[in-house]
XYZ file of N, CA and C in Angstrom:
789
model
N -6.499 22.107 -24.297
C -7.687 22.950 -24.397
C -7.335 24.388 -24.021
N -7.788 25.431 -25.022
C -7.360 26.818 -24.639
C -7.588 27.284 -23.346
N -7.534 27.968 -22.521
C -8.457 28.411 -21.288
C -9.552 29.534 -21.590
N -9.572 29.826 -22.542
C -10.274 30.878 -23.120
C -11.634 29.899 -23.212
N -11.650 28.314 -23.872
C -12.712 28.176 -23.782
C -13.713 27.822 -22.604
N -12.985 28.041 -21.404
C -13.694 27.529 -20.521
C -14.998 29.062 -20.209
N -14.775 29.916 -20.819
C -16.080 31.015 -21.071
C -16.690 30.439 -21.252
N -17.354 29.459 -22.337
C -18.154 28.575 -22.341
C -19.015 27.315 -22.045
N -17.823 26.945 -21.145
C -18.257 25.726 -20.080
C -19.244 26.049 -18.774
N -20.315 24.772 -18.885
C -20.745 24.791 -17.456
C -20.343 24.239 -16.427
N -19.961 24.856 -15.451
C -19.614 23.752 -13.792
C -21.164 24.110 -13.406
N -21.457 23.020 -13.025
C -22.546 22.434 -12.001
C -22.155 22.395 -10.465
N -22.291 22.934 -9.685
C -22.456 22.809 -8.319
C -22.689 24.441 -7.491
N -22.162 24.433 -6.450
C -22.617 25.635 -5.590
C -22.084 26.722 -5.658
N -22.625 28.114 -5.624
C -22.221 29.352 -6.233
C -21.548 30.223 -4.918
N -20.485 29.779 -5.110
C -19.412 30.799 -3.846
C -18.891 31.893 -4.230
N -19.247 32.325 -5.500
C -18.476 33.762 -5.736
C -19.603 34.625 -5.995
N -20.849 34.652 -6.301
C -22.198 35.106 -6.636
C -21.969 36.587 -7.624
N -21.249 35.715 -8.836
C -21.128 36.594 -9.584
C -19.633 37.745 -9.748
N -18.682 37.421 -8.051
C -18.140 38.205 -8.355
C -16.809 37.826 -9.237
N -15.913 38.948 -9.544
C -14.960 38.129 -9.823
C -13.589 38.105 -8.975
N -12.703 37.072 -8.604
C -11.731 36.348 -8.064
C -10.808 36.870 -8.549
N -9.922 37.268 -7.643
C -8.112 37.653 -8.037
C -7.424 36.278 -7.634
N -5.985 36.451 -7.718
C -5.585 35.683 -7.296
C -4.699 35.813 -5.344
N -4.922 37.011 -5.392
C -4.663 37.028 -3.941
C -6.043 36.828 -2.960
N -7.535 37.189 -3.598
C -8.240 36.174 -3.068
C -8.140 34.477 -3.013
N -7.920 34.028 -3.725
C -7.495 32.474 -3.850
C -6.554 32.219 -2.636
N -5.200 32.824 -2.221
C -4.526 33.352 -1.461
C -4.715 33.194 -0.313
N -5.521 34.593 -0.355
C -6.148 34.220 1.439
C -7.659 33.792 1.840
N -8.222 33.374 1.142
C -9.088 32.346 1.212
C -9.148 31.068 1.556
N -7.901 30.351 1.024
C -7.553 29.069 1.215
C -6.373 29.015 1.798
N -5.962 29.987 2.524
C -4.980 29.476 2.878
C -3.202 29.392 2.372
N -3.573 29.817 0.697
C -2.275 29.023 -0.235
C -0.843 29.982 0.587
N 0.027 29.415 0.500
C 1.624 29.836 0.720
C 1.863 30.791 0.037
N 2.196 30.477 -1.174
C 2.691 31.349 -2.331
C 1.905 31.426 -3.671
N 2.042 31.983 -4.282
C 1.089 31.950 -6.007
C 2.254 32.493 -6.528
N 2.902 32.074 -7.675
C 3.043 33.112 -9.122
C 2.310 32.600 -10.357
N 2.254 33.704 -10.530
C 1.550 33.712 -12.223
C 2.914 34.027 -13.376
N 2.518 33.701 -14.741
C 3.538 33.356 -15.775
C 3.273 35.059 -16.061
N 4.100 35.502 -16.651
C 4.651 36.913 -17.426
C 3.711 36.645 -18.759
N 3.336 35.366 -19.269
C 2.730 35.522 -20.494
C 1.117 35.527 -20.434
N 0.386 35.504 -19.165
C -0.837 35.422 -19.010
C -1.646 36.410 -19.057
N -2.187 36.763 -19.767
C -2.729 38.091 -20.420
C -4.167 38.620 -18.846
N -3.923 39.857 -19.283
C -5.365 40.289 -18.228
C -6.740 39.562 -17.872
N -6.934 38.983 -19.270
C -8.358 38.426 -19.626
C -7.876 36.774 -19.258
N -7.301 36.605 -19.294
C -6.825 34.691 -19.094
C -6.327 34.690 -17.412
N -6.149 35.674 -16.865
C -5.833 35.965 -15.400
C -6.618 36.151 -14.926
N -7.710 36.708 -15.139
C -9.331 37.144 -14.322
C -10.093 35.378 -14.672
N -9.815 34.815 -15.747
C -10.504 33.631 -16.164
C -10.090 32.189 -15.232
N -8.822 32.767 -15.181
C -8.245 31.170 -14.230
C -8.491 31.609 -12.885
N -8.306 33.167 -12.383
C -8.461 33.004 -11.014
C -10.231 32.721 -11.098
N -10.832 32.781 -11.464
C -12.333 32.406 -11.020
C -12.277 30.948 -10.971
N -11.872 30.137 -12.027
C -11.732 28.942 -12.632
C -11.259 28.292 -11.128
N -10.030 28.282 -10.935
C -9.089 28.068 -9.797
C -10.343 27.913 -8.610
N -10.608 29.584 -8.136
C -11.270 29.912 -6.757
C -12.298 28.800 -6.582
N -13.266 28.768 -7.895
C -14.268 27.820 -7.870
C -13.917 25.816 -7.240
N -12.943 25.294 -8.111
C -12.399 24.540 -7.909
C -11.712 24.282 -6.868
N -10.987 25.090 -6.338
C -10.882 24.676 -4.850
C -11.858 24.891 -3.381
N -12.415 25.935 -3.669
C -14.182 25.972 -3.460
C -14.483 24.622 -3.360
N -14.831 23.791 -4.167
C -15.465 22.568 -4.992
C -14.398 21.359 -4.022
N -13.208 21.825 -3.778
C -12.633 20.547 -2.770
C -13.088 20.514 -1.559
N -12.970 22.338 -1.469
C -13.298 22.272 0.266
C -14.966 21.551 0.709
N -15.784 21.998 -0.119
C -16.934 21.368 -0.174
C -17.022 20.370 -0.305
N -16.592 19.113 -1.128
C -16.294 17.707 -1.280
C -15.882 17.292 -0.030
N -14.870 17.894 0.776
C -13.735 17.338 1.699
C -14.421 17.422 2.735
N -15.820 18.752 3.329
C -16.355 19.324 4.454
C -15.172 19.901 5.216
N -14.337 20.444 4.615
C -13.020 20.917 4.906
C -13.271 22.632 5.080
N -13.017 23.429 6.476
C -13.060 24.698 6.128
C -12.123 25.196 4.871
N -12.586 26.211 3.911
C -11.623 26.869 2.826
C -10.076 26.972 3.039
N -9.818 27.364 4.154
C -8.709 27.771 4.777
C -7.829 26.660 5.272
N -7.826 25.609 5.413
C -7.375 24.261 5.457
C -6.675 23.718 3.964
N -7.682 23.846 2.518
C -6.742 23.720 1.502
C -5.640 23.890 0.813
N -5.228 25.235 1.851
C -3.902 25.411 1.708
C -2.753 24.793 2.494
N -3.218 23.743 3.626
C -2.126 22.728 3.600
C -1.137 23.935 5.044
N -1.995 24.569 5.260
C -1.667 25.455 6.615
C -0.432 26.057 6.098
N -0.531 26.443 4.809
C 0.425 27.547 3.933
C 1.252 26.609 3.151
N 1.038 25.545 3.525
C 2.422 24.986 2.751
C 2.574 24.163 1.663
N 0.943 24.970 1.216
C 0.990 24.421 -0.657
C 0.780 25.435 -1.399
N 2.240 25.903 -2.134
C 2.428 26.983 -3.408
C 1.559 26.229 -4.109
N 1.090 27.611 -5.206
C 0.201 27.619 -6.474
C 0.982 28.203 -7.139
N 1.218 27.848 -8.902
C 1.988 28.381 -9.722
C 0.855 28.398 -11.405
N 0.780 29.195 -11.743
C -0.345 29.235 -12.658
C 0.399 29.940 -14.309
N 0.596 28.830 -15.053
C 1.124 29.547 -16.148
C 2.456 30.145 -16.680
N 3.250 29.363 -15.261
C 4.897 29.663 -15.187
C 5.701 29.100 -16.643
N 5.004 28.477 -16.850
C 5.876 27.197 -17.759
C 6.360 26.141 -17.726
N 6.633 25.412 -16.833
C 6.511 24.321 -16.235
C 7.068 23.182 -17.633
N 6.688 22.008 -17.298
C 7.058 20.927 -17.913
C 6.335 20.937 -19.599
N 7.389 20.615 -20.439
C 6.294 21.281 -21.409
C 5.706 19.294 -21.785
N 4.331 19.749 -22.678
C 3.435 18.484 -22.095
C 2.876 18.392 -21.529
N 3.023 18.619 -20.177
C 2.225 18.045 -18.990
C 1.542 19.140 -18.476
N -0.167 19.014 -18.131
C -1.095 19.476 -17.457
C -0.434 20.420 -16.660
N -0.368 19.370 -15.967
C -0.057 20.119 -14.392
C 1.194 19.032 -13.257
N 1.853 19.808 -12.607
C 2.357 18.503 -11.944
C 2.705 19.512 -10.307
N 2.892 18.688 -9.571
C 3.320 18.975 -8.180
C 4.695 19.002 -7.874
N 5.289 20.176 -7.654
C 6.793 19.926 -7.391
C 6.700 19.360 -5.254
N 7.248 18.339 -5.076
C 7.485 18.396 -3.602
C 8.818 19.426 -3.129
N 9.962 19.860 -3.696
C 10.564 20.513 -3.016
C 10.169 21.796 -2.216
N 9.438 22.313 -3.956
C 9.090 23.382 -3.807
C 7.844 23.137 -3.239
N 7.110 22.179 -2.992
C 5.691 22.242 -2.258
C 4.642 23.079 -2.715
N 4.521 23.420 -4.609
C 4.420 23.666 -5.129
C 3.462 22.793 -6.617
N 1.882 23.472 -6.367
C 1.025 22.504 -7.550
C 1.024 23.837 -8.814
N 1.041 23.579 -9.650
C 1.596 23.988 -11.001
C 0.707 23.767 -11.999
N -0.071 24.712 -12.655
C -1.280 24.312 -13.623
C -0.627 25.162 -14.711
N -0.324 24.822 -15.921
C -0.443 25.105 -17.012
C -1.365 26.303 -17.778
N -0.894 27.150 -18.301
C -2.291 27.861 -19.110
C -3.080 27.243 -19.641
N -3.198 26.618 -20.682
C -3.760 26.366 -21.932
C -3.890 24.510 -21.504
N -2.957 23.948 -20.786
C -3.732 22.718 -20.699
C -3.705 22.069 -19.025
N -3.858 22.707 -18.250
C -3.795 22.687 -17.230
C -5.447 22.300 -16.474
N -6.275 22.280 -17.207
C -7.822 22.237 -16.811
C -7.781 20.727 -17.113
N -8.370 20.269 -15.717
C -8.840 18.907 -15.287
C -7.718 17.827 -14.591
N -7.158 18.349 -14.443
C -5.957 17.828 -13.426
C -5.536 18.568 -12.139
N -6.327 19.806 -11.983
C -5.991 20.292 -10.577
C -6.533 19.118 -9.078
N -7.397 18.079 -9.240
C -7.834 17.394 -8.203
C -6.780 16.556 -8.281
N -5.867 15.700 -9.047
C -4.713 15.096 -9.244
C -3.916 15.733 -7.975
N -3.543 16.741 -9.093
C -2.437 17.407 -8.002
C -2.508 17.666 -6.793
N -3.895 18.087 -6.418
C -4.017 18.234 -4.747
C -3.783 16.802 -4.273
N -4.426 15.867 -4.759
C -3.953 14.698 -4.007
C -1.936 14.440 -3.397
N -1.373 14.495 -4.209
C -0.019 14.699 -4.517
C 0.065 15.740 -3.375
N -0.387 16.463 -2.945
C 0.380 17.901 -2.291
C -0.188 17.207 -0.743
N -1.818 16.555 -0.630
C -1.660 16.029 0.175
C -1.075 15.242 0.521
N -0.690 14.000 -0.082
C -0.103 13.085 0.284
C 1.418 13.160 0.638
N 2.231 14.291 0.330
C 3.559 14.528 0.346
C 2.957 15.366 1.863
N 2.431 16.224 1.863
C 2.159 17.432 3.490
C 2.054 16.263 4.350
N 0.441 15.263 4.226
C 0.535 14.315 5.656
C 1.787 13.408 6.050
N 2.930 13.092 4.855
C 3.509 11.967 5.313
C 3.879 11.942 6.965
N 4.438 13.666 6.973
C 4.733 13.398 7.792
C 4.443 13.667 9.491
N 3.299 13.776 9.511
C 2.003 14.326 10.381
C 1.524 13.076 10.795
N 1.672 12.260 9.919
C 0.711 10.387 9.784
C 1.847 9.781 9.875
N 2.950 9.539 10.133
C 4.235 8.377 9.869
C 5.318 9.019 10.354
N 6.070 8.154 11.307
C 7.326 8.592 12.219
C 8.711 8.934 11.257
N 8.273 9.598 10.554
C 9.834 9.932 9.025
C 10.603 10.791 9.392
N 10.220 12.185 10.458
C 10.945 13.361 11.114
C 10.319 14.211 10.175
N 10.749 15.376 10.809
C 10.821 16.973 9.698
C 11.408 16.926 8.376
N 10.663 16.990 7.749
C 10.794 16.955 5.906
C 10.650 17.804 5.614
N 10.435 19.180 6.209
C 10.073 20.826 5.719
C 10.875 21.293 4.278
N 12.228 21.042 4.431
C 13.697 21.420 3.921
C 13.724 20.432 2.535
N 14.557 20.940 1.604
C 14.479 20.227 0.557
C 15.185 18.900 0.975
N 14.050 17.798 -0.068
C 15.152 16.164 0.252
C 14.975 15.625 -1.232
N 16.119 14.637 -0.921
C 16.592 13.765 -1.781
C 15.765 12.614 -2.183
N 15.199 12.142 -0.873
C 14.216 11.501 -1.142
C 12.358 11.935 -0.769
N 11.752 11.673 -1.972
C 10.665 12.362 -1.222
C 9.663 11.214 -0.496
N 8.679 11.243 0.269
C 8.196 10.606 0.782
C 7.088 11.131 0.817
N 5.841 10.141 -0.075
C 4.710 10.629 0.584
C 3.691 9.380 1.432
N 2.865 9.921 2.091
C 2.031 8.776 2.788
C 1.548 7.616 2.363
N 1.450 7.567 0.641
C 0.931 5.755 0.018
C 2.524 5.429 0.304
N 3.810 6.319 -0.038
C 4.785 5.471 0.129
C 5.098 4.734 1.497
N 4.851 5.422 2.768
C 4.894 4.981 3.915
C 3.958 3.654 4.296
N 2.759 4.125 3.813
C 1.899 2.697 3.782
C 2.130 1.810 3.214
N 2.895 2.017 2.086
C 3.356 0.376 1.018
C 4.117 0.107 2.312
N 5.201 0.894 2.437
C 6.487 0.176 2.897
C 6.074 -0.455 4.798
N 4.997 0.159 5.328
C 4.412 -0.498 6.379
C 5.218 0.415 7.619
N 5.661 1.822 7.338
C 6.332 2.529 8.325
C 5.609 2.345 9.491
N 6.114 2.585 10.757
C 5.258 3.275 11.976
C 4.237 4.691 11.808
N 3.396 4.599 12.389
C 2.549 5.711 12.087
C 2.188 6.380 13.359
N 2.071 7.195 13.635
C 1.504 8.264 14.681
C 0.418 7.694 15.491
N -0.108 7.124 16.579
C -1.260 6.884 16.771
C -2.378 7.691 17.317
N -3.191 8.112 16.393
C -4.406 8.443 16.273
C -5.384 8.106 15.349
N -6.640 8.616 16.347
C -7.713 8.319 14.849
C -8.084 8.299 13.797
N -7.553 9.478 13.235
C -7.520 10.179 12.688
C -6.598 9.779 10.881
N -5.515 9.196 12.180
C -4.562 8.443 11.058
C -4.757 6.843 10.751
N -5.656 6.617 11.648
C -6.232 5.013 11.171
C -6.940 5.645 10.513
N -7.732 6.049 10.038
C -8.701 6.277 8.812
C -8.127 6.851 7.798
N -7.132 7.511 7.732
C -6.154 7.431 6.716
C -6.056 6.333 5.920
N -5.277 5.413 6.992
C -4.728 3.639 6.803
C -5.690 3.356 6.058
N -6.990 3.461 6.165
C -7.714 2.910 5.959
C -8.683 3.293 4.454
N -8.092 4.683 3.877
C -8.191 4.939 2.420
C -6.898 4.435 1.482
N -6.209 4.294 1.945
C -5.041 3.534 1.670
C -5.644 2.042 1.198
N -6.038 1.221 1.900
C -6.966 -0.013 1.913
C -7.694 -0.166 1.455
N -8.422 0.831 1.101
C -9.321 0.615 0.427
C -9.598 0.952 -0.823
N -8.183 1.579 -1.191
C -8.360 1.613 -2.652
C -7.496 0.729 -3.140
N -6.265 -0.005 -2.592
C -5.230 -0.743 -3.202
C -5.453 -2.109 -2.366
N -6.110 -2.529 -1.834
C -6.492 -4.077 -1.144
C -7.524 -4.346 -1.210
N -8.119 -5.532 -1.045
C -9.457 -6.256 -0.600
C -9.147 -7.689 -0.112
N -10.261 -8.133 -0.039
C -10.150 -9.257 1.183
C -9.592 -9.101 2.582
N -10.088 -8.201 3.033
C -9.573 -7.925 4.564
C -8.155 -7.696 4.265
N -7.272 -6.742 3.537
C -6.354 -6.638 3.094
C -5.406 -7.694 2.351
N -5.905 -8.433 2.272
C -5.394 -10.021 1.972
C -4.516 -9.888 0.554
N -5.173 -9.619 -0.021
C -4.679 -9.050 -1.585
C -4.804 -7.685 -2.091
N -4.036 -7.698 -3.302
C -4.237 -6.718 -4.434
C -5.506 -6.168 -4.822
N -5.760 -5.249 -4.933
C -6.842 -5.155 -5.317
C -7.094 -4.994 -7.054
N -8.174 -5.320 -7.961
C -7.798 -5.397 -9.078
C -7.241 -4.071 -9.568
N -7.725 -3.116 -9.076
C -7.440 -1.583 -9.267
C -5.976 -1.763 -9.764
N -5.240 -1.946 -8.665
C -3.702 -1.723 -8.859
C -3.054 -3.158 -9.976
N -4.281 -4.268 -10.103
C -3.150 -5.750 -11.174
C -3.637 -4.776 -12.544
N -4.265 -3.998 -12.554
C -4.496 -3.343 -14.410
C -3.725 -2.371 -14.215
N -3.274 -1.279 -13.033
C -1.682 0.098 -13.034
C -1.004 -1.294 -13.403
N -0.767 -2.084 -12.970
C 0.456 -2.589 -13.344
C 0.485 -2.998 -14.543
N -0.935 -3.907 -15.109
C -0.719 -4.049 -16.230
C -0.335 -2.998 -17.514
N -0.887 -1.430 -16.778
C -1.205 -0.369 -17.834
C 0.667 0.135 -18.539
N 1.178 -0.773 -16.705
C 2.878 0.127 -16.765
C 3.686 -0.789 -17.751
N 2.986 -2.344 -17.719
C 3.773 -3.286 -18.823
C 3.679 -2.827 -20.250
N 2.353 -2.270 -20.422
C 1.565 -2.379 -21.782
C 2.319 -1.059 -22.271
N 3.063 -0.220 -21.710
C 3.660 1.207 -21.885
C 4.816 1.191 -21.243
N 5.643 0.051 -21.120
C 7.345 -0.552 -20.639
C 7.364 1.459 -19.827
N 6.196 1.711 -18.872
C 6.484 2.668 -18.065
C 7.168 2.132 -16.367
N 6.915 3.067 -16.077
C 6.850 2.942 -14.074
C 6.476 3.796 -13.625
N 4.905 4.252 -13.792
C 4.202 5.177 -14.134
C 2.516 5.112 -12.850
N 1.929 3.986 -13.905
C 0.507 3.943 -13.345
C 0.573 3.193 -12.057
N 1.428 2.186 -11.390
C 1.648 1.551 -10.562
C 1.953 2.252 -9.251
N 2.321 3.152 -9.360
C 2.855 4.343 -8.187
C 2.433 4.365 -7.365
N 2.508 4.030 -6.203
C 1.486 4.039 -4.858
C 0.339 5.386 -5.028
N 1.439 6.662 -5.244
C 1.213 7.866 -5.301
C 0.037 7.867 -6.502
N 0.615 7.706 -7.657
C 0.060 8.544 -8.696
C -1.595 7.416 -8.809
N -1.397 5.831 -8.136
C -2.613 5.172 -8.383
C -4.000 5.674 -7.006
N -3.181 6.626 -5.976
C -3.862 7.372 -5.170
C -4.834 8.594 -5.643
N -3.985 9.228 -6.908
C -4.070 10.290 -6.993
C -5.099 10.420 -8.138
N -5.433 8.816 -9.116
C -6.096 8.689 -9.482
C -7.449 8.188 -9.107
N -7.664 7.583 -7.733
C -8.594 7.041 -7.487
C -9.372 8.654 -7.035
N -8.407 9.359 -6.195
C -9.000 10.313 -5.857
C -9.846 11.136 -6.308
N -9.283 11.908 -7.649
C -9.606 12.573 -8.646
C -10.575 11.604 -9.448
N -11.506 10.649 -9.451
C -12.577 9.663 -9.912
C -13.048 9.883 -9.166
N -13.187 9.374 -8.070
C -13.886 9.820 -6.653
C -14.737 11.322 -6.747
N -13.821 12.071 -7.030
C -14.342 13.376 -6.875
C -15.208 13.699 -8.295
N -14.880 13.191 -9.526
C -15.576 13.331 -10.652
C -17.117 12.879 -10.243
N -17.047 11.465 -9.774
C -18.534 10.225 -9.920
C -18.895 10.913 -8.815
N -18.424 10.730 -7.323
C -18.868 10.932 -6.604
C -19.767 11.712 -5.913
N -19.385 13.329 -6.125
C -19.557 14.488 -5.418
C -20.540 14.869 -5.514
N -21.345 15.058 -6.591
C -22.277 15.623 -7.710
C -22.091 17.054 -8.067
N -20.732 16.634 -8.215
C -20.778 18.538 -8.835
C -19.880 18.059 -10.301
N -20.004 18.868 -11.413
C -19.514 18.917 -12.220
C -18.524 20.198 -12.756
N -17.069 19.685 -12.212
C -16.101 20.969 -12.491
C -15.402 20.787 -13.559
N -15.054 20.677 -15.018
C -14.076 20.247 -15.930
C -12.949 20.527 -15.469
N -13.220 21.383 -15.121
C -11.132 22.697 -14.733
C -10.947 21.519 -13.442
N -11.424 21.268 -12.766
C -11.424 20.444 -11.512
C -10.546 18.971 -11.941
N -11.523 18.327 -12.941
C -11.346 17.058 -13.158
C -12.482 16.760 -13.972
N -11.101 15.696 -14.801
C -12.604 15.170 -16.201
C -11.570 14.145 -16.979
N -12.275 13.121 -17.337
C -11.869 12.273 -18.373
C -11.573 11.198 -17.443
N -11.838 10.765 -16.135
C -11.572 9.501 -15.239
C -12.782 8.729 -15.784
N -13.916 8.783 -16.626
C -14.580 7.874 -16.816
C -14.583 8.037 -18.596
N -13.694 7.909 -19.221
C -13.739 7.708 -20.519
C -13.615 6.332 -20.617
N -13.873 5.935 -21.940
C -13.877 4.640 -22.409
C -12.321 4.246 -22.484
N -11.659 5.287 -22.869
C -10.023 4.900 -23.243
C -9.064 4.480 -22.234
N -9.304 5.496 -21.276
C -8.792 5.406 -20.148
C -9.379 4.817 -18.206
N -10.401 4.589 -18.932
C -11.167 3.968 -17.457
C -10.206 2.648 -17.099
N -9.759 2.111 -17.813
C -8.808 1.008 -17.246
C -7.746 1.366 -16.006
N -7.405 2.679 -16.329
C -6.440 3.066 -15.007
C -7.116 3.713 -13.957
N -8.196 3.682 -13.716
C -8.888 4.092 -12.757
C -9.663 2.973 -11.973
N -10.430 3.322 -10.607
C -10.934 2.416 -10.152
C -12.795 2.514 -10.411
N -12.939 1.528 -11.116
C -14.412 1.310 -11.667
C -15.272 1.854 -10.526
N -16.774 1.641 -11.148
C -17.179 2.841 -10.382
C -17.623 2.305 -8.924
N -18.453 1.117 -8.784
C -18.317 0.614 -7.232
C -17.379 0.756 -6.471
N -15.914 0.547 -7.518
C -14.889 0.829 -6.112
C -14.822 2.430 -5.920
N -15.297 3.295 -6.637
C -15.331 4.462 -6.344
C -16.011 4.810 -5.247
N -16.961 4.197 -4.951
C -18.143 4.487 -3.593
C -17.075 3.949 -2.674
N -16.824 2.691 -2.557
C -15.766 2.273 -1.464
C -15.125 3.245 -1.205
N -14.288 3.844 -1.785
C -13.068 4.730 -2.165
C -13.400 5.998 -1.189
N -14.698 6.481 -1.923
C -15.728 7.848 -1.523
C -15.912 7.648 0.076
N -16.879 6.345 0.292
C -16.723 6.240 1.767
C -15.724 6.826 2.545
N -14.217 6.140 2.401
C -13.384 5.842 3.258
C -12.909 7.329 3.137
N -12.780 8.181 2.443
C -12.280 9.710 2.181
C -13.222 10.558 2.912
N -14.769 10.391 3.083
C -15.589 10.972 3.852
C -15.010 10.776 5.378
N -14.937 9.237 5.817
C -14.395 9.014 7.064
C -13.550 9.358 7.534
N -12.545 10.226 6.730
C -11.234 10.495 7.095
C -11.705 12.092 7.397
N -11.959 12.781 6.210
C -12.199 14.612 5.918
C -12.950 14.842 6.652
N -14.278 14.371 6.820
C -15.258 14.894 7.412
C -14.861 15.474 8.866
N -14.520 14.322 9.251
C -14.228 14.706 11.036
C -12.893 15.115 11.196
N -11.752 15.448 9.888
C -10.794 16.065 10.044
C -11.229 17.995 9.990
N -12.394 18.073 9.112
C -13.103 19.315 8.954
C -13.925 19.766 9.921
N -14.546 18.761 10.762
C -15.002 19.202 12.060
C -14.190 19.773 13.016
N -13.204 18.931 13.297
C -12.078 19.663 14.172
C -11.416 20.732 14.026
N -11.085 20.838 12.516
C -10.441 22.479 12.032
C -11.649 23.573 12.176
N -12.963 23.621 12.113
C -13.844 24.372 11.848
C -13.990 24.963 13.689
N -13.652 24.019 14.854
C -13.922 24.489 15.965
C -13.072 25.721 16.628
């Protein structure tokens, strides 16, 4: 989708810019972000369009999350890259070295809630789970569904049991007993496409999340996230009851992680 057409799109929810318009060094220091570059090919008019686009949308997390603004940036240590060039194909993707979420010009709208998941889940691993300092580039990356599959030690606090406990509740049921169906259809989705793809601790996180935030929130962002409840693809997502489950357990975690940052 061009970005040009998002001139024409409505987002539905709360008006944090009241008209004005957004740079990208507001985005910057607003939230917190580390670093930004923008691509050499992004014209004046497609640069004033994404930084509003952008500002709004992460706006739209912090509000979802009850997260002060300034927290989404991961306490600096999530680059934004807008239009670099990146993977060709793909939306958007998260580099962990670079600690770095990456949106596309032209098709980069509706996968930015994806990627934040990803940037979170690589920042808490190691805040939530005894892994050491991961600051520095690694070989292996580690993020927090991976620590929870594998059943690492974890930090003890509250804070991080309710973590555990979105973890659980999107990939178990029966008092953790089993699978949850969510993850026997990633797997089926990874047979049906000889991938190793939808099964991902990570990427089946990153989808529940980004559903969550579509059904859930009541805001309607396209640039945000869109297409978790299509007919085609609802199979790799978690239907919509488990979305409330899902929603719950993410409130229990943010909320009172946003209380504490806000004091």
């Amino acid at each position: 989708m061009q970005l040009t057409s998002f001139k024409y799109k409505t987002r539905k929810g709360p008006d944090y810019r009241h008209g004005e318009q957004m740079s990208f060094l507001d985005i910057k220091e607003t939230f917190g972000i580390g670093s930004i570059r923008v691509g050499k090919w992004v014209n004046a008019e497609e640069k004033d369009l994404a930084a509003n686009l952008i500002f709004d949308s992460l706006a739209d997390l912090a509000y979802i999350l009850a997260l002060p603004p300034e927290a989404i940036g991961l306490r600096g240590n999530l680059n934004l890259a807008f239009g670099t060039g990146g993977r060709q194909g793909v939306q958007a993707h998260y580099a962990p070295n670079q600690r770095e979420l990456a949106l596309a010009k032209n098709a980069g709208a509706g996968a930015l809630a994806h990627e934040f998941w990803h940037a979170f889940d690589h920042y808490i691993a190691e805040k939530a789970f005894a892994i050491g300092d991961r600051s520095g580039p690694q070989r292996s990356i580690l993020f927090a569904s991976d620590c929870w599959l594998k059943n690492l030690d974890h930090y003890p606090h509250p804070l991080n049991q309710r973590l555990l406990r979105i973890f659980d509740a999107t990939l178990l049921i029966n008092n953790g007993q089993d699978m949850h169906d969510y993850v026997l259809r990633s797997v089926k989705a990874d047979k049906a496409t000889g991938s190793n793809y939808f099964s991902q601790p990570t990427e089946m996180m990153a989808r529940a999340f980004e559903a969550v935030v579509e059904s859930c929130s009541g805001i309607e962002n396209p640039y945000l996230v869109s297409g978790t409840t299509k007919p085609d693809s609802i199979a790799v997502y978690p239907d919509i009851g488990h979305r409330d489950v899902i929603h719950a357990a993410l409130q229990a975690y943010f909320h009172p992680l946003g209380a504490a940052l806000s004091r």
